[in-house]
Amino acid sequence: MSIMNESAIQKGLTSLTNWFYVDNRIEKDFTFKNFVEALAFINKVGALAERMNHHPEIANEYNKVKLRLMTHDAKGITQKDFDLALAIDLIS
Protein backbone atom coordinates (compact mmCIF):
# COMPACT_ATOMS: atom_id res chain seq x y z
CA MET A 1 0.00 0.00 0.00
CA SER A 2 1.43 3.38 -0.99
CA ILE A 3 2.03 6.29 1.36
CA MET A 4 -0.20 9.30 0.82
CA ASN A 5 1.29 12.77 0.43
CA GLU A 6 0.09 15.64 2.63
CA SER A 7 -2.30 16.96 -0.03
CA ALA A 8 -4.00 13.56 -0.33
CA ILE A 9 -4.14 13.25 3.46
CA GLN A 10 -5.78 16.66 3.83
CA LYS A 11 -8.29 15.74 1.10
CA GLY A 12 -9.02 12.43 2.86
CA LEU A 13 -9.62 14.22 6.16
CA THR A 14 -12.54 16.10 4.59
CA SER A 15 -14.49 12.84 4.50
CA LEU A 16 -13.99 12.28 8.24
CA THR A 17 -15.32 14.08 11.31
CA ASN A 18 -12.83 15.86 13.57
CA TRP A 19 -9.75 13.87 12.54
CA PHE A 20 -6.50 15.82 12.22
CA TYR A 21 -3.08 15.20 10.69
CA VAL A 22 -0.44 15.52 13.44
CA ASP A 23 3.14 14.17 13.53
CA ASN A 24 2.69 11.85 10.53
CA ARG A 25 -0.50 10.33 11.98
CA ILE A 26 -4.19 11.03 11.76
CA GLU A 27 -5.74 11.39 15.19
CA LYS A 28 -9.00 12.09 16.94
CA ASP A 29 -10.00 12.76 20.55
CA PHE A 30 -13.19 11.32 22.00
CA THR A 31 -14.89 12.26 25.27
CA PHE A 32 -17.42 10.04 27.02
CA LYS A 33 -19.66 10.39 30.05
CA ASN A 34 -17.41 8.22 32.21
CA PHE A 35 -14.62 5.63 32.23
CA VAL A 36 -16.98 2.70 31.60
CA GLU A 37 -18.26 4.27 28.36
CA ALA A 38 -14.71 5.11 27.28
CA LEU A 39 -13.58 1.55 27.92
CA ALA A 40 -16.56 0.10 26.04
CA PHE A 41 -15.62 2.27 23.06
CA ILE A 42 -11.99 1.12 23.25
CA ASN A 43 -13.17 -2.50 23.22
CA LYS A 44 -15.32 -1.84 20.12
CA VAL A 45 -12.36 -0.17 18.40
CA GLY A 46 -10.13 -3.10 19.35
CA ALA A 47 -12.51 -5.65 17.84
CA LEU A 48 -12.90 -3.55 14.70
CA ALA A 49 -9.13 -3.07 14.37
CA GLU A 50 -8.55 -6.79 14.76
CA ARG A 51 -11.10 -7.58 12.00
CA MET A 52 -9.44 -5.02 9.72
CA ASN A 53 -5.92 -6.15 10.75
CA HIS A 54 -4.95 -2.52 11.33
CA HIS A 55 -4.29 -1.41 14.88
CA PRO A 56 -4.40 2.16 16.22
CA GLU A 57 -2.42 3.75 19.00
CA ILE A 58 -4.89 4.16 21.87
CA ALA A 59 -4.51 6.44 24.88
CA ASN A 60 -7.10 6.60 27.66
CA GLU A 61 -7.47 8.89 30.63
CA TYR A 62 -10.72 8.37 32.56
CA ASN A 63 -13.42 9.45 30.07
CA LYS A 64 -11.08 10.61 27.29
CA VAL A 65 -9.75 8.47 24.46
CA LYS A 66 -7.20 9.52 21.83
CA LEU A 67 -6.78 7.39 18.73
CA ARG A 68 -3.79 7.78 16.41
CA LEU A 69 -3.49 5.99 13.09
CA MET A 70 -0.49 5.35 10.86
CA THR A 71 0.37 2.35 8.72
CA HIS A 72 3.50 1.22 10.55
CA ASP A 73 4.62 -1.18 7.80
CA ALA A 74 4.57 1.69 5.29
CA LYS A 75 5.90 4.25 7.79
CA GLY A 76 3.20 6.73 6.78
CA ILE A 77 -0.47 7.35 6.14
CA THR A 78 -2.19 5.00 3.69
CA GLN A 79 -5.74 4.27 2.66
CA LYS A 80 -5.87 1.67 5.47
CA ASP A 81 -5.78 4.52 7.99
CA PHE A 82 -8.70 6.30 6.37
CA ASP A 83 -10.69 3.07 6.09
CA LEU A 84 -10.23 2.40 9.81
CA ALA A 85 -10.96 6.03 10.78
CA LEU A 86 -14.23 5.94 8.83
CA ALA A 87 -15.21 2.63 10.45
CA ILE A 88 -14.41 4.10 13.88
CA ASP A 89 -16.56 7.15 13.14
CA LEU A 90 -19.45 4.83 12.35
CA ILE A 91 -19.26 3.14 15.79
CA SER A 92 -18.65 6.28 17.86
mmCIF file of C-alpha atoms in Angstrom:
data_model
loop_
_atom_site.group_PDB
_atom_site.id
_atom_site.type_symbol
_atom_site.label_atom_id
_atom_site.label_comp_id
_atom_site.label_asym_id
_atom_site.label_seq_id
_atom_site.Cartn_x
_atom_site.Cartn_y
_atom_site.Cartn_z
ATOM 1 C CA MET A 1 0.000 0.000 0.000
ATOM 2 C CA SER A 2 1.426 3.378 -0.986
ATOM 3 C CA ILE A 3 2.026 6.286 1.362
ATOM 4 C CA MET A 4 -0.204 9.304 0.822
ATOM 5 C CA ASN A 5 1.285 12.775 0.426
ATOM 6 C CA GLU A 6 0.085 15.639 2.625
ATOM 7 C CA SER A 7 -2.297 16.956 -0.026
ATOM 8 C CA ALA A 8 -3.997 13.556 -0.335
ATOM 9 C CA ILE A 9 -4.137 13.254 3.459
ATOM 10 C CA GLN A 10 -5.784 16.664 3.831
ATOM 11 C CA LYS A 11 -8.291 15.738 1.104
ATOM 12 C CA GLY A 12 -9.018 12.431 2.862
ATOM 13 C CA LEU A 13 -9.621 14.217 6.165
ATOM 14 C CA THR A 14 -12.537 16.098 4.589
ATOM 15 C CA SER A 15 -14.493 12.838 4.500
ATOM 16 C CA LEU A 16 -13.991 12.280 8.242
ATOM 17 C CA THR A 17 -15.325 14.081 11.315
ATOM 18 C CA ASN A 18 -12.827 15.864 13.571
ATOM 19 C CA TRP A 19 -9.748 13.872 12.540
ATOM 20 C CA PHE A 20 -6.498 15.816 12.217
ATOM 21 C CA TYR A 21 -3.079 15.196 10.687
ATOM 22 C CA VAL A 22 -0.436 15.520 13.436
ATOM 23 C CA ASP A 23 3.137 14.169 13.531
ATOM 24 C CA ASN A 24 2.688 11.845 10.532
ATOM 25 C CA ARG A 25 -0.499 10.329 11.976
ATOM 26 C CA ILE A 26 -4.188 11.027 11.761
ATOM 27 C CA GLU A 27 -5.744 11.387 15.186
ATOM 28 C CA LYS A 28 -8.995 12.087 16.944
ATOM 29 C CA ASP A 29 -9.996 12.762 20.546
ATOM 30 C CA PHE A 30 -13.190 11.322 21.996
ATOM 31 C CA THR A 31 -14.890 12.262 25.269
ATOM 32 C CA PHE A 32 -17.420 10.040 27.020
ATOM 33 C CA LYS A 33 -19.657 10.393 30.051
ATOM 34 C CA ASN A 34 -17.410 8.217 32.213
ATOM 35 C CA PHE A 35 -14.621 5.630 32.235
ATOM 36 C CA VAL A 36 -16.983 2.704 31.604
ATOM 37 C CA GLU A 37 -18.263 4.268 28.364
ATOM 38 C CA ALA A 38 -14.713 5.107 27.276
ATOM 39 C CA LEU A 39 -13.576 1.551 27.921
ATOM 40 C CA ALA A 40 -16.564 0.096 26.042
ATOM 41 C CA PHE A 41 -15.622 2.267 23.055
ATOM 42 C CA ILE A 42 -11.993 1.122 23.252
ATOM 43 C CA ASN A 43 -13.165 -2.495 23.216
ATOM 44 C CA LYS A 44 -15.316 -1.841 20.119
ATOM 45 C CA VAL A 45 -12.356 -0.168 18.400
ATOM 46 C CA GLY A 46 -10.131 -3.103 19.351
ATOM 47 C CA ALA A 47 -12.514 -5.650 17.842
ATOM 48 C CA LEU A 48 -12.900 -3.552 14.705
ATOM 49 C CA ALA A 49 -9.131 -3.073 14.374
ATOM 50 C CA GLU A 50 -8.554 -6.792 14.762
ATOM 51 C CA ARG A 51 -11.096 -7.578 12.004
ATOM 52 C CA MET A 52 -9.439 -5.020 9.715
ATOM 53 C CA ASN A 53 -5.916 -6.146 10.750
ATOM 54 C CA HIS A 54 -4.951 -2.520 11.327
ATOM 55 C CA HIS A 55 -4.291 -1.412 14.884
ATOM 56 C CA PRO A 56 -4.397 2.158 16.221
ATOM 57 C CA GLU A 57 -2.423 3.746 19.001
ATOM 58 C CA ILE A 58 -4.891 4.164 21.870
ATOM 59 C CA ALA A 59 -4.515 6.442 24.885
ATOM 60 C CA ASN A 60 -7.098 6.600 27.655
ATOM 61 C CA GLU A 61 -7.470 8.891 30.630
ATOM 62 C CA TYR A 62 -10.715 8.368 32.557
ATOM 63 C CA ASN A 63 -13.418 9.454 30.068
ATOM 64 C CA LYS A 64 -11.084 10.613 27.293
ATOM 65 C CA VAL A 65 -9.745 8.473 24.459
ATOM 66 C CA LYS A 66 -7.196 9.518 21.831
ATOM 67 C CA LEU A 67 -6.785 7.389 18.725
ATOM 68 C CA ARG A 68 -3.792 7.784 16.414
ATOM 69 C CA LEU A 69 -3.492 5.991 13.086
ATOM 70 C CA MET A 70 -0.494 5.349 10.862
ATOM 71 C CA THR A 71 0.369 2.352 8.723
ATOM 72 C CA HIS A 72 3.496 1.225 10.551
ATOM 73 C CA ASP A 73 4.619 -1.180 7.802
ATOM 74 C CA ALA A 74 4.565 1.688 5.285
ATOM 75 C CA LYS A 75 5.898 4.253 7.787
ATOM 76 C CA GLY A 76 3.196 6.726 6.782
ATOM 77 C CA ILE A 77 -0.469 7.346 6.137
ATOM 78 C CA THR A 78 -2.191 4.998 3.692
ATOM 79 C CA GLN A 79 -5.744 4.267 2.661
ATOM 80 C CA LYS A 80 -5.875 1.675 5.472
ATOM 81 C CA ASP A 81 -5.777 4.524 7.985
ATOM 82 C CA PHE A 82 -8.702 6.305 6.370
ATOM 83 C CA ASP A 83 -10.694 3.073 6.088
ATOM 84 C CA LEU A 84 -10.234 2.400 9.808
ATOM 85 C CA ALA A 85 -10.957 6.025 10.776
ATOM 86 C CA LEU A 86 -14.227 5.938 8.827
ATOM 87 C CA ALA A 87 -15.214 2.631 10.454
ATOM 88 C CA ILE A 88 -14.413 4.100 13.879
ATOM 89 C CA ASP A 89 -16.555 7.153 13.144
ATOM 90 C CA LEU A 90 -19.451 4.830 12.352
ATOM 91 C CA ILE A 91 -19.261 3.144 15.789
ATOM 92 C CA SER A 92 -18.654 6.279 17.860
#
